[in-house]
Amino acid sequence: MRTTTGWEYVPSDNPTNGNSSTALRRGTFQRRDLREDDLAVRIDYCGVCHSDLHMVNGMLKQLGTALVPGHEFTGTVTEVGPAVTGFAVGDQVAVGTLVDSCGQCTMCRAGQENYCAQGPVVTYGGTDRVDGSLTQGGYSREYVLREKFAYRLPAGLDAAGAAPLMCAGVTMWEPLRAAGIGPGSQVAVAGLGGLGHLGVKLSAALGAQVTVLSRTPAKADDAARLGATGLLVTTDEEQLKGARGRFDLVLDSIPGPHELSPLLHLLGLDGTLAVVGYPRPAQVNLFDLVAGRRKLTSSGTGGRTGTADMLAFCAEHAITAEVQVLPSARVNEALQRLAKGDVRYRFVLDLADLDDLDAPAH
Ligand SMILES: NC(=O)c1ccc[n+]([C@@H]2O[C@H](COP(=O)([O-])OP(=O)(O)OC[C@H]3O[C@@H](n4cnc5c(N)ncnc54)[C@H](OP(=O)(O)O)[C@@H]3O)[C@@H](O)[C@H]2O)c1
Ligand SMILES: [Zn+2]
Ligand SMILES: [Zn+2]
């Protein structure tokens, strides 16, 4: 086994309040020895996704065991298994939310390993298909995974700015592609955060006209800089009324409970509301779908095909996330600020400080 260091959530540290200032602490844990088709990756940068926050604040308490979050990272290959053909030591790679799948089912064969019928192995909190161990995420210095689930980091993309593409980016990309968005399309992005700001950049680069739906009017300048043609304030009913029926696609990245009706009303004929944030369970009035044959959908990150396409598109259009890079020792500050909406637009942890063996454990 290989010993590595990371930032882990330890349930006994957080008996009642997972959002405390010491929610995650530094610890060592084991990665597996390399299998035939495995890569060892030194993680350089890992994004802080709102899903990590949901886990720290809720789901991990049920898991009852220590877990290292993090599922969008870039790094450098340090070792390869004997059957690896696509990567060599020194290559820069990017890894997202999946590290394995069955490879046989209809979903896997369609390049949608994220919906593997046997359950995809997620980057943290998943169960390894070979030894049954719990997967530990990217808030750590090393990861070991099958080469099939690593992607070459395109030349020219900044390694810190590219890390969030691997969850936030592809989570916006797949519904954009599924809805056939291109020149002339009208897209709205609800929630200008980690996902949302990439949704704006990707939509604009696809040729669509993009509008941000935000509860924060102060983000209007940023929205324009990112490529949006306008920002509608979601708390202003008049503004929403004026945009009724306008959009082909609304990408909803709002991370908390909210009404879907106001967003559905913004769709035109055959328009789609893609809810990728986590308001579940949500109530839907089917009349909101009847008028205009509107569609309501959701999706979970992306498969290997979509991820590779998204990376190629981002390389072609020089798209990376707007990031605030912090030493990984500031991970708890990053999570707390993310909870308050105080990030423009993605925190990325620089894991290099984990090499400092004398650093304090908290
Ligand atoms: N389906 C998937 O595969 C997938 C993948 C990754 C993440 N997610 C989920 O997507 C959601 C967004 O993730 P993220 O990392 O982009 O989060 P984020 O960076 O916190 O951005 C969310 C944005 O939504 C708005 N917002 C926040 N709280 C809100 C509330 N209570 N009501 C209305 N608007 C609110 C804010 O934008 P404004 O200030 O502009 O309003 C905020 O910047 C999370 O629930 C996350 O777990 C899903
Ligand atoms: Zn994520
Ligand atoms: Zn499968």
Coordinates of C-alpha atoms and ligand atoms in Angstrom, one line a residue:
M1 CA 0.0 0.0 0.0
R2 CA 1.0 3.6 -0.5
T3 CA 0.7 6.1 2.2
T4 CA -0.6 9.6 1.3
T5 CA -1.8 12.7 3.1
G6 CA -5.1 14.4 2.7
W7 CA -7.9 16.5 4.3
E8 CA -10.4 14.1 5.8
Y9 CA -13.8 14.5 7.4
V10 CA -13.8 12.5 10.6
P11 CA -17.4 12.0 11.9
S12 CA -16.3 11.9 15.5
D13 CA -14.8 15.4 15.2
N14 CA -18.2 16.7 14.1
P15 CA -20.8 15.1 16.2
T16 CA -23.5 17.7 15.7
N17 CA -22.2 20.3 13.4
G18 CA -20.4 19.3 10.3
N19 CA -19.9 23.0 9.4
S20 CA -17.6 23.7 12.3
S21 CA -14.2 25.4 11.6
T22 CA -12.4 22.0 12.0
A23 CA -14.7 20.0 9.8
L24 CA -11.8 18.5 7.9
R25 CA -8.4 17.6 9.4
R26 CA -5.1 16.6 7.9
G27 CA -4.4 12.8 8.1
T28 CA -2.6 10.0 6.4
F29 CA -4.3 7.1 4.7
Q30 CA -3.5 4.3 2.2
R31 CA -3.8 4.2 -1.5
R32 CA -3.7 0.8 -3.2
D33 CA -0.6 -0.5 -4.9
L34 CA -0.8 -0.1 -8.7
R35 CA -2.8 -2.7 -10.6
E36 CA -1.9 -3.5 -14.2
D37 CA -3.8 -0.5 -15.8
D38 CA -3.4 2.0 -12.9
L39 CA -1.8 5.3 -12.8
A40 CA -0.4 7.0 -9.7
V41 CA -1.1 10.7 -9.9
R42 CA 0.4 13.5 -7.8
I43 CA -2.5 15.8 -7.3
D44 CA -1.6 19.4 -7.8
Y45 CA -4.9 21.2 -7.7
C46 CA -8.4 20.1 -6.6
G47 CA -11.6 22.2 -6.9
V48 CA -14.0 22.7 -4.0
C49 CA -17.4 21.7 -5.3
H50 CA -20.7 22.5 -3.6
S51 CA -21.3 18.7 -3.6
D52 CA -18.3 18.4 -1.2
L53 CA -20.1 20.8 1.1
H54 CA -23.4 18.9 0.9
M55 CA -21.4 15.8 1.9
V56 CA -19.6 17.5 4.8
N57 CA -22.8 19.0 6.0
G58 CA -25.0 16.0 5.8
M59 CA -24.4 12.8 4.0
L60 CA -21.1 12.0 5.6
K61 CA -22.6 11.9 9.1
Q62 CA -24.6 8.9 7.8
L63 CA -21.5 7.2 6.4
G64 CA -19.9 7.1 9.8
T65 CA -16.4 6.7 8.6
A66 CA -13.5 9.1 7.7
L67 CA -13.6 10.4 4.2
V68 CA -11.5 12.6 2.0
P69 CA -13.7 14.7 -0.4
G70 CA -12.7 16.2 -3.7
H71 CA -13.7 15.1 -7.3
E72 CA -12.3 17.6 -9.8
F73 CA -8.5 17.6 -9.9
T74 CA -5.4 17.9 -12.1
G75 CA -2.0 16.4 -11.4
T76 CA 1.0 14.7 -12.7
V77 CA 1.6 11.0 -13.4
T78 CA 4.3 9.7 -11.2
E79 CA 4.0 5.9 -11.9
V80 CA 2.3 3.6 -14.4
G81 CA 1.2 0.0 -14.2
P82 CA 2.7 -2.5 -16.7
A83 CA -0.5 -2.5 -19.0
V84 CA -0.8 1.3 -19.2
T85 CA -0.6 2.5 -22.8
G86 CA -2.0 6.0 -22.8
F87 CA 0.1 7.8 -20.3
A88 CA 3.7 8.1 -19.1
V89 CA 5.4 9.4 -16.0
G90 CA 5.4 13.2 -16.1
D91 CA 2.2 13.6 -18.1
Q92 CA -0.3 16.1 -16.8
V93 CA -3.8 14.7 -16.3
A94 CA -7.2 15.7 -15.2
V95 CA -9.7 13.5 -13.2
G96 CA -13.3 14.0 -12.5
T97 CA -16.1 12.4 -10.5
L98 CA -15.7 8.8 -11.8
V99 CA -12.8 6.4 -11.3
D100 CA -14.4 3.1 -12.6
S101 CA -17.5 1.5 -14.0
C102 CA -18.5 -2.0 -15.3
G103 CA -17.5 -1.1 -18.9
Q104 CA -20.1 -3.6 -20.2
C105 CA -23.6 -2.3 -19.7
T106 CA -25.6 -0.2 -22.1
M107 CA -24.7 3.0 -20.4
C108 CA -21.0 2.3 -20.3
R109 CA -21.1 1.2 -23.9
A110 CA -22.8 4.5 -24.8
G111 CA -20.0 6.4 -23.1
Q112 CA -22.2 7.4 -20.2
E113 CA -20.3 5.6 -17.5
N114 CA -21.8 8.1 -15.0
Y115 CA -25.0 6.1 -15.3
C116 CA -23.4 2.6 -15.2
A117 CA -26.1 0.0 -14.4
Q118 CA -23.9 -1.5 -11.8
G119 CA -23.3 1.9 -10.3
P120 CA -20.3 4.0 -11.3
V121 CA -17.4 4.1 -8.9
V122 CA -17.3 7.7 -7.8
T123 CA -14.1 9.4 -6.9
Y124 CA -14.8 9.6 -3.2
G125 CA -17.3 7.7 -1.1
G126 CA -17.5 5.0 -3.8
T127 CA -16.7 1.3 -3.5
D128 CA -13.8 -0.1 -5.4
R129 CA -14.9 -2.8 -7.9
V130 CA -11.9 -5.0 -7.1
D131 CA -11.2 -4.9 -3.4
G132 CA -14.4 -3.3 -2.1
S133 CA -12.5 -0.5 -0.4
L134 CA -14.0 3.0 0.1
T135 CA -12.7 5.5 -2.5
Q136 CA -11.0 8.6 -1.0
G137 CA -11.0 11.9 -3.0
G138 CA -8.8 14.6 -4.3
Y139 CA -8.2 16.8 -1.3
S140 CA -5.0 14.7 -1.0
R141 CA -1.6 14.5 -2.5
E142 CA -1.9 11.2 -4.5
Y143 CA -4.6 9.3 -6.2
V144 CA -4.4 5.8 -7.8
L145 CA -6.9 5.1 -10.6
R146 CA -7.4 3.2 -13.8
E147 CA -6.0 5.0 -16.8
K148 CA -9.3 4.8 -18.5
F149 CA -10.7 7.4 -16.2
A150 CA -7.8 9.8 -16.5
Y151 CA -7.7 12.5 -19.2
R152 CA -4.8 14.2 -20.7
L153 CA -4.8 17.8 -19.6
P154 CA -4.9 19.8 -22.9
A155 CA -1.8 21.9 -23.5
G156 CA -2.4 25.5 -22.9
L157 CA -5.0 25.1 -20.1
D158 CA -3.9 26.3 -16.7
A159 CA -3.8 23.3 -14.4
A160 CA -5.5 25.1 -11.5
G161 CA -8.2 26.7 -13.7
A162 CA -8.8 23.4 -15.5
A163 CA -9.5 21.3 -12.3
P164 CA -13.1 22.6 -12.0
L165 CA -13.9 21.6 -15.6
M166 CA -13.8 18.0 -14.4
C167 CA -17.0 18.3 -12.3
A168 CA -18.5 21.7 -12.7
G169 CA -17.6 22.0 -16.4
V170 CA -18.9 18.6 -17.6
T171 CA -22.0 18.9 -15.4
M172 CA -22.9 22.0 -17.5
W173 CA -21.6 20.6 -20.8
E174 CA -23.7 17.4 -21.0
P175 CA -27.2 19.1 -20.6
L176 CA -26.0 21.8 -23.1
R177 CA -25.2 19.1 -25.6
A178 CA -28.3 17.1 -24.9
A179 CA -30.4 20.1 -25.6
G180 CA -28.6 20.8 -28.9
I181 CA -27.5 24.3 -27.9
G182 CA -25.7 26.2 -30.6
P183 CA -25.8 29.5 -32.5
G184 CA -29.2 31.2 -32.1
S185 CA -30.1 29.3 -28.9
Q186 CA -31.3 31.1 -25.9
V187 CA -29.9 29.8 -22.6
A188 CA -30.4 30.9 -19.0
V189 CA -28.1 29.9 -16.2
A190 CA -29.6 30.0 -12.7
G191 CA -27.1 30.5 -9.9
L192 CA -23.8 32.1 -10.9
G193 CA -21.4 29.9 -8.9
G194 CA -18.9 27.3 -9.7
L195 CA -21.1 25.4 -12.1
G196 CA -23.0 28.5 -13.3
H197 CA -20.1 30.6 -14.4
L198 CA -18.8 27.7 -16.5
G199 CA -22.3 27.2 -17.9
V200 CA -22.2 30.8 -19.1
K201 CA -18.7 30.4 -20.7
L202 CA -19.6 27.2 -22.4
S203 CA -23.0 28.4 -23.7
A204 CA -21.4 31.6 -25.0
A205 CA -18.6 29.6 -26.7
L206 CA -21.3 27.3 -28.3
G207 CA -22.8 30.4 -29.9
A208 CA -25.8 30.8 -27.7
Q209 CA -27.2 34.0 -26.2
V210 CA -26.8 33.6 -22.4
T211 CA -28.7 35.2 -19.6
V212 CA -27.8 34.8 -15.9
L213 CA -30.6 34.3 -13.4
S214 CA -29.2 35.4 -10.0
R215 CA -30.3 36.5 -6.6
T216 CA -27.2 38.7 -6.6
P217 CA -27.5 41.9 -8.7
A218 CA -23.8 42.8 -7.9
K219 CA -22.8 39.9 -10.2
A220 CA -24.1 41.7 -13.3
D221 CA -20.6 42.9 -14.4
D222 CA -19.1 39.5 -13.9
A223 CA -22.0 37.9 -15.9
A224 CA -21.2 40.2 -18.8
R225 CA -17.5 39.6 -18.6
L226 CA -18.1 35.8 -18.6
G227 CA -20.1 36.2 -21.8
A228 CA -23.7 36.7 -20.7
T229 CA -25.9 39.4 -22.4
G230 CA -27.8 40.1 -19.3
L231 CA -28.6 39.2 -15.7
L232 CA -32.1 38.9 -14.3
V233 CA -32.6 39.2 -10.6
T234 CA -34.6 36.2 -9.5
T235 CA -36.2 38.0 -6.6
D236 CA -37.7 40.6 -8.9
E237 CA -40.9 39.2 -10.3
E238 CA -41.3 41.9 -12.9
Q239 CA -37.9 41.0 -14.4
L240 CA -38.9 37.3 -14.6
K241 CA -42.3 38.2 -16.1
G242 CA -40.6 40.1 -18.9
A243 CA -38.6 37.0 -19.8
R244 CA -41.4 34.5 -19.9
G245 CA -41.2 32.0 -22.8
R246 CA -37.8 33.3 -23.8
F247 CA -35.4 30.4 -23.3
D248 CA -34.6 27.1 -25.0
L249 CA -32.7 25.8 -22.0
V250 CA -32.5 26.8 -18.4
L251 CA -29.6 25.3 -16.5
D252 CA -30.5 25.3 -12.9
S253 CA -27.5 25.1 -10.6
I254 CA -29.1 26.4 -7.4
P255 CA -27.9 24.3 -4.5
G256 CA -30.8 24.6 -2.1
P257 CA -34.6 24.2 -2.1
H258 CA -36.4 26.5 -4.5
E259 CA -39.5 26.7 -6.7
L260 CA -39.3 25.2 -10.2
S261 CA -42.4 27.0 -11.6
P262 CA -40.7 30.4 -12.0
L263 CA -37.9 28.8 -14.0
L264 CA -40.3 26.6 -16.1
H265 CA -42.3 29.7 -17.0
L266 CA -39.2 31.2 -18.7
L267 CA -39.1 28.3 -21.3
G268 CA -40.4 28.6 -24.8
L269 CA -41.9 25.9 -26.9
D270 CA -40.2 22.5 -26.2
G271 CA -37.8 24.3 -23.9
T272 CA -36.0 22.3 -21.2
L273 CA -35.3 23.0 -17.6
A274 CA -32.2 21.0 -16.6
V275 CA -32.0 20.9 -12.8
V276 CA -28.5 19.9 -11.8
G277 CA -28.3 21.5 -8.3
Y278 CA -29.8 19.6 -5.4
P279 CA -33.3 20.9 -4.5
R280 CA -34.6 17.4 -4.1
P281 CA -37.3 16.5 -3.4
A282 CA -39.0 19.2 -5.5
Q283 CA -42.6 19.8 -6.4
V284 CA -43.7 20.1 -10.0
N285 CA -47.0 21.4 -11.3
L286 CA -47.5 19.5 -14.5
F287 CA -49.5 22.4 -16.0
D288 CA -46.1 24.2 -16.1
L289 CA -45.0 21.5 -18.6
V290 CA -48.2 21.4 -20.5
A291 CA -48.1 25.0 -21.7
G292 CA -45.4 24.9 -24.4
R293 CA -44.7 21.2 -24.1
R294 CA -41.9 22.0 -21.8
K295 CA -39.4 19.4 -20.5
L296 CA -37.9 18.9 -17.1
T297 CA -34.7 16.9 -16.8
S298 CA -31.7 16.4 -14.7
S299 CA -28.3 14.8 -15.0
G300 CA -25.2 13.8 -13.1
T301 CA -21.7 15.0 -14.2
G302 CA -20.6 13.3 -17.4
G303 CA -19.3 10.1 -19.0
R304 CA -16.0 9.5 -20.6
T305 CA -17.1 10.7 -24.1
G306 CA -18.7 13.9 -22.8
T307 CA -15.7 14.6 -20.6
A308 CA -13.2 14.2 -23.4
D309 CA -15.4 16.3 -25.7
M310 CA -15.7 19.0 -23.1
L311 CA -11.9 19.1 -22.5
A312 CA -11.3 19.4 -26.2
F313 CA -13.8 22.2 -26.6
C314 CA -12.4 24.1 -23.6
A315 CA -8.9 23.7 -25.1
E316 CA -10.1 25.1 -28.4
H317 CA -11.9 28.0 -26.8
A318 CA -9.4 28.6 -24.0
I319 CA -12.0 28.0 -21.3
T320 CA -11.0 27.5 -17.7
A321 CA -12.7 28.3 -14.4
E322 CA -12.2 31.6 -12.6
V323 CA -10.5 30.3 -9.6
Q324 CA -9.3 31.5 -6.2
V325 CA -6.3 29.2 -5.4
L326 CA -5.7 28.5 -1.7
P327 CA -3.1 26.3 0.0
S328 CA -4.9 23.2 1.0
A329 CA -4.5 23.9 4.7
R330 CA -7.2 26.5 4.2
V331 CA -9.7 24.0 3.1
N332 CA -12.1 24.6 6.0
E333 CA -12.1 28.4 5.2
A334 CA -12.9 27.5 1.6
L335 CA -15.9 25.4 2.6
Q336 CA -17.2 28.0 4.9
R337 CA -16.9 30.7 2.4
L338 CA -18.5 28.5 -0.3
A339 CA -21.5 28.0 2.1
K340 CA -21.9 31.8 2.3
G341 CA -21.6 32.3 -1.4
D342 CA -18.4 34.1 -0.9
V343 CA -16.4 32.8 -3.9
R344 CA -15.6 34.1 -7.3
Y345 CA -16.1 31.5 -8.8
R346 CA -14.4 28.4 -7.6
F347 CA -12.0 27.7 -4.8
V348 CA -9.1 25.4 -5.9
L349 CA -6.8 23.8 -3.3
D350 CA -3.1 23.8 -4.1
L351 CA -2.1 20.4 -2.5
A352 CA 1.7 21.2 -2.5
D353 CA 1.6 22.1 1.1
L354 CA 0.8 18.5 2.0
D355 CA 4.5 17.7 1.2
D356 CA 5.4 19.7 4.3
L357 CA 5.6 16.9 6.9
D358 CA 6.0 19.3 9.8
A359 CA 2.8 21.2 9.0
P360 CA 0.2 21.2 11.8
A361 CA -2.5 18.5 11.6
H362 CA -5.3 21.1 11.6
Ligands
LIG1 N1 -25.8 17.1 -11.0 C1 -24.5 17.0 -10.9 O1 -23.8 16.2 -11.4 C2 -23.8 18.0 -10.0 C3 -22.4 18.2 -10.1 C4 -21.8 19.2 -9.4 C5 -22.5 20.0 -8.5 N2 -23.8 19.7 -8.4 C6 -24.7 20.5 -7.5 O2 -24.9 21.8 -8.1 C7 -25.2 22.8 -7.1 C8 -24.3 24.0 -7.4 O3 -22.9 23.6 -7.2 P1 -21.8 24.8 -7.3 O4 -20.5 24.1 -6.9 O5 -21.9 25.5 -8.5 O6 -22.3 25.7 -6.1 P2 -21.9 27.3 -5.8 O7 -20.6 27.6 -6.3 O8 -22.2 27.5 -4.4 O9 -22.9 28.1 -6.7 C9 -24.3 28.0 -6.5 C10 -24.9 29.4 -6.8 O10 -26.3 29.3 -6.7 C11 -26.8 30.5 -6.1 N3 -27.4 30.1 -4.8 C12 -26.7 29.6 -3.7 N4 -27.6 29.3 -2.7 C13 -28.8 29.6 -3.2 C14 -30.1 29.5 -2.7 N5 -30.3 29.0 -1.4 N6 -31.2 29.9 -3.4 C15 -30.9 30.4 -4.6 N7 -29.7 30.6 -5.2 C16 -28.7 30.1 -4.5 C17 -25.6 31.5 -5.9 O11 -25.6 32.2 -7.2 P3 -26.3 33.7 -7.3 O12 -25.6 34.5 -6.3 O13 -26.0 34.0 -8.7 O14 -27.7 33.5 -7.0 C18 -24.5 30.5 -5.9 O15 -23.3 31.2 -6.3 C19 -24.9 22.1 -5.8 O16 -26.1 21.6 -5.2 C20 -24.0 20.9 -6.2 O17 -24.1 19.8 -5.2 C21 -24.5 18.8 -9.1
ZN2 ZN -18.7 18.3 -8.0
ZN3 ZN -21.7 -0.1 -16.7

